[in-house]
CSV table of C-alpha atoms (C1' of nucleotides) in Angstrom, one decimal:
chain,number,residue,atom,x,y,z
A,1,MET,CA,-14.0,-5.0,-1.2
A,2,PHE,CA,-15.3,-3.3,1.9
A,3,LEU,CA,-12.9,-0.5,1.6
A,4,GLU,CA,-14.0,0.1,-1.9
A,5,SER,CA,-17.6,-0.3,-1.2
A,6,GLY,CA,-17.4,2.4,1.4
A,7,ALA,CA,-15.7,4.8,-0.9
A,8,VAL,CA,-18.2,3.9,-3.6
A,9,ALA,CA,-21.1,4.6,-1.2
A,10,LEU,CA,-19.8,8.0,-0.6
A,11,ARG,CA,-19.8,9.1,-4.3
A,12,ALA,CA,-22.2,6.8,-6.1
A,13,LYS,CA,-25.0,4.6,-5.2
A,14,THR,CA,-25.7,2.1,-7.8
A,15,LYS,CA,-22.3,0.6,-8.1
A,16,THR,CA,-22.8,-2.8,-6.6
A,17,PRO,CA,-19.4,-4.1,-5.3
A,18,LYS,CA,-20.1,-7.6,-6.3
A,19,ALA,CA,-17.5,-10.2,-6.0
A,20,GLU,CA,-14.1,-9.0,-7.1
A,21,VAL,CA,-12.9,-12.1,-5.3
A,22,LYS,CA,-12.8,-14.6,-7.9
A,23,PRO,CA,-9.2,-15.2,-8.8
A,24,ALA,CA,-8.3,-18.4,-10.4
A,25,PRO,CA,-7.6,-21.4,-8.2
A,26,LEU,CA,-4.0,-20.4,-7.9
A,27,PRO,CA,-1.8,-22.0,-5.3
A,28,PHE,CA,-2.0,-20.1,-2.1
A,29,PRO,CA,1.4,-18.4,-2.2
A,30,LYS,CA,0.8,-17.2,-5.7
A,31,ALA,CA,-2.7,-16.0,-5.0
A,32,VAL,CA,-1.4,-14.1,-2.0
A,33,GLY,CA,1.4,-12.5,-4.0
A,34,GLN,CA,-1.1,-11.4,-6.7
A,35,ALA,CA,-3.5,-10.0,-4.1
A,36,VAL,CA,-0.7,-8.0,-2.3
A,37,ARG,CA,0.7,-6.6,-5.5
A,38,ALA,CA,-2.8,-5.4,-6.4
A,39,ILE,CA,-2.8,-3.0,-3.5
A,40,PRO,CA,-2.4,0.5,-4.8
A,41,ARG,CA,0.4,2.6,-3.6
A,42,GLY,CA,-0.6,4.8,-0.7
A,43,GLN,CA,-3.3,2.3,0.4
A,44,VAL,CA,-3.5,-0.5,2.9
A,45,ARG,CA,-5.4,-3.7,3.1
A,46,SER,CA,-5.9,-6.1,6.1
A,47,TYR,CA,-4.7,-9.6,6.1
A,48,ALA,CA,-8.3,-10.7,6.0
A,49,GLN,CA,-8.9,-8.6,2.9
A,50,VAL,CA,-5.8,-10.1,1.2
A,51,ALA,CA,-7.0,-13.6,2.0
A,52,LEU,CA,-10.4,-12.8,0.6
A,53,TYR,CA,-9.0,-11.3,-2.5
A,54,ALA,CA,-6.8,-14.4,-2.8
A,55,GLY,CA,-9.9,-16.5,-2.8
A,56,ARG,CA,-9.4,-17.9,0.7
A,57,PRO,CA,-11.7,-16.1,3.0
A,58,GLY,CA,-10.7,-16.6,6.6
A,59,ALA,CA,-7.1,-17.5,5.7
A,60,ALA,CA,-5.7,-14.3,7.1
A,61,ARG,CA,-3.3,-16.2,9.2
A,62,GLY,CA,-2.0,-18.1,6.3
A,63,VAL,CA,-1.5,-14.8,4.6
A,64,GLY,CA,0.7,-13.6,7.5
A,65,ARG,CA,2.7,-16.7,7.2
A,66,GLU,CA,3.3,-16.2,3.5
A,67,MET,CA,4.2,-12.6,4.1
A,68,ALA,CA,7.0,-13.7,6.3
A,69,THR,CA,8.4,-16.0,3.7
A,70,LEU,CA,7.7,-14.6,0.2
A,71,PRO,CA,9.9,-11.5,0.6
A,72,GLN,CA,12.8,-13.9,0.7
A,73,ARG,CA,12.5,-14.1,-3.1
A,74,PRO,CA,14.2,-11.1,-4.6
A,75,ASP,CA,12.7,-11.9,-8.0
A,76,VAL,CA,9.2,-11.2,-6.8
A,77,PRO,CA,9.2,-8.3,-4.3
A,78,LEU,CA,5.9,-7.6,-2.7
A,79,PRO,CA,4.6,-4.4,-1.1
A,80,TRP,CA,4.2,-6.3,2.2
A,81,TRP,CA,4.1,-3.0,4.1
A,82,ARG,CA,0.6,-2.3,2.7
A,83,VAL,CA,-0.8,-5.2,4.6
A,84,ILE,CA,-1.9,-4.4,8.1
A,85,ARG,CA,-4.2,-5.9,10.8
A,86,SER,CA,-7.9,-5.4,10.7
A,87,ASP,CA,-7.8,-2.9,13.5
A,88,GLY,CA,-5.2,-0.8,11.8
A,89,THR,CA,-2.2,-1.9,14.0
A,90,LEU,CA,1.0,-3.1,12.5
A,91,ALA,CA,2.8,-6.4,13.3
A,92,PRO,CA,5.3,-5.5,16.1
A,93,GLN,CA,8.3,-7.2,14.5
A,94,VAL,CA,8.1,-5.1,11.3
A,95,ALA,CA,6.2,-2.1,12.6
A,96,GLN,CA,9.0,0.4,12.4
A,97,GLU,CA,10.1,-0.5,8.9
A,98,GLN,CA,6.5,-0.8,7.8
A,99,ALA,CA,5.5,2.6,9.3
A,100,ARG,CA,8.5,4.2,7.6
A,101,ARG,CA,7.5,2.8,4.2
A,102,LEU,CA,3.9,3.7,4.6
A,103,ARG,CA,4.7,7.2,5.5
A,104,ALA,CA,6.9,7.5,2.5
A,105,GLU,CA,3.8,6.7,0.5
A,106,GLY,CA,1.8,9.4,2.2
A,107,VAL,CA,-0.1,7.1,4.6
A,108,GLU,CA,-0.7,8.6,8.0
A,109,VAL,CA,0.7,6.3,10.7
A,110,ALA,CA,0.3,7.2,14.4
A,111,GLN,CA,2.7,6.0,17.0
A,112,ARG,CA,2.2,5.3,20.7
A,113,GLY,CA,5.1,3.9,22.4
A,114,ASP,CA,6.4,1.2,20.1
A,115,ALA,CA,2.9,0.5,18.7
A,116,PHE,CA,2.0,1.9,15.3
A,117,ARG,CA,-1.4,2.1,13.8
A,118,VAL,CA,-3.1,3.4,10.7
A,119,LYS,CA,-6.4,5.1,10.8
A,120,VAL,CA,-8.9,3.0,8.9
A,121,PRO,CA,-12.5,3.7,8.3
A,122,ARG,CA,-14.6,0.7,9.6
A,123,GLU,CA,-15.0,-1.4,6.7
A,124,THR,CA,-16.1,-4.7,8.1
A,125,PRO,CA,-19.2,-4.3,10.3
A,126,ALA,CA,-18.7,-7.7,11.8
A,127,VAL,CA,-20.0,-9.7,8.9
A,128,GLY,CA,-21.0,-13.2,9.6
A,129,GLY,CA,-17.6,-14.3,8.4
A,130,ALA,CA,-16.1,-14.8,11.7
A,131,THR,CA,-16.0,-16.5,15.0
A,132,LYS,CA,-19.3,-15.4,16.3
A,133,ARG,CA,-19.3,-17.9,19.0
A,134,ARG,CA,-22.3,-17.9,21.2
A,135,ARG,CA,-22.0,-17.2,24.8
B,1,DA,C1',-11.9,4.9,23.0
B,2,DT,C1',-8.5,1.4,24.6
B,3,DC,C1',-6.9,-2.9,26.5
B,4,DA,C1',-6.6,-7.8,27.8
B,5,DG,C1',-8.3,-12.4,27.8
B,6,DG,C1',-10.2,-16.5,25.0
B,7,DG,C1',-11.9,-19.3,21.4
B,8,DC,C1',-11.6,-20.2,16.7
B,9,DT,C1',-10.1,-20.8,11.4
B,10,DG,C1',-6.8,-21.5,7.4
B,11,DG,C1',-2.5,-23.1,5.7
B,12,DC,C1',2.0,-25.0,6.4
B,13,DC,C1',5.9,-27.7,8.4
C,1,DT,C1',-1.2,-36.1,14.2
C,2,DG,C1',0.7,-32.0,16.5
C,3,DG,C1',2.0,-27.4,16.7
C,4,DC,C1',3.2,-22.8,14.9
C,5,DC,C1',1.8,-18.1,13.0
C,6,DA,C1',3.2,-10.7,10.9
C,7,DG,C1',-4.9,-13.0,12.3
C,8,DC,C1',-9.9,-12.3,13.5
C,9,DC,C1',-13.7,-11.6,16.4
C,10,DC,C1',-16.2,-11.2,20.7
C,11,DT,C1',-16.7,-9.9,25.5
C,12,DG,C1',-15.7,-7.6,29.7
C,13,DA,C1',-13.2,-4.1,32.3
DNA sequence: ATCAGGGCTGGCC
DNA sequence: TGGCCAGCCCTGA
């Protein structure tokens, strides 16, 4: 979605990145698995993007929960390491392993202390989709 | 640019 | 109903 739209903007101009977010009404776990497997090697997506692609905008948290459980099924391995936080940082509990795998795919992962992060071009200019609480 | 604090949403147990 | 979570976003320092 936004990642693509950005890339598209750089090379073309007419390509409207309409909704590529229309997967069937699959059960959440299945939808998430499908979305994650759709992430190309050497690329990353945020939990929010996965949720969006899974047809559940805003369910980033639910995605994280699924990520922690789905890998338990050896029959349907998922490239969980390609899912990172919106700000590019990696979940602490799997950061090391995740960084290792990403680097193996050619993704640049910076490390500061025990925190890892992937450089990501801003893709979500704070669309209305979120909290936006007044103050 | 980076970091911490808070409020909030979605899905599941 | 209540609480947890591998999140998201905003604001202020």
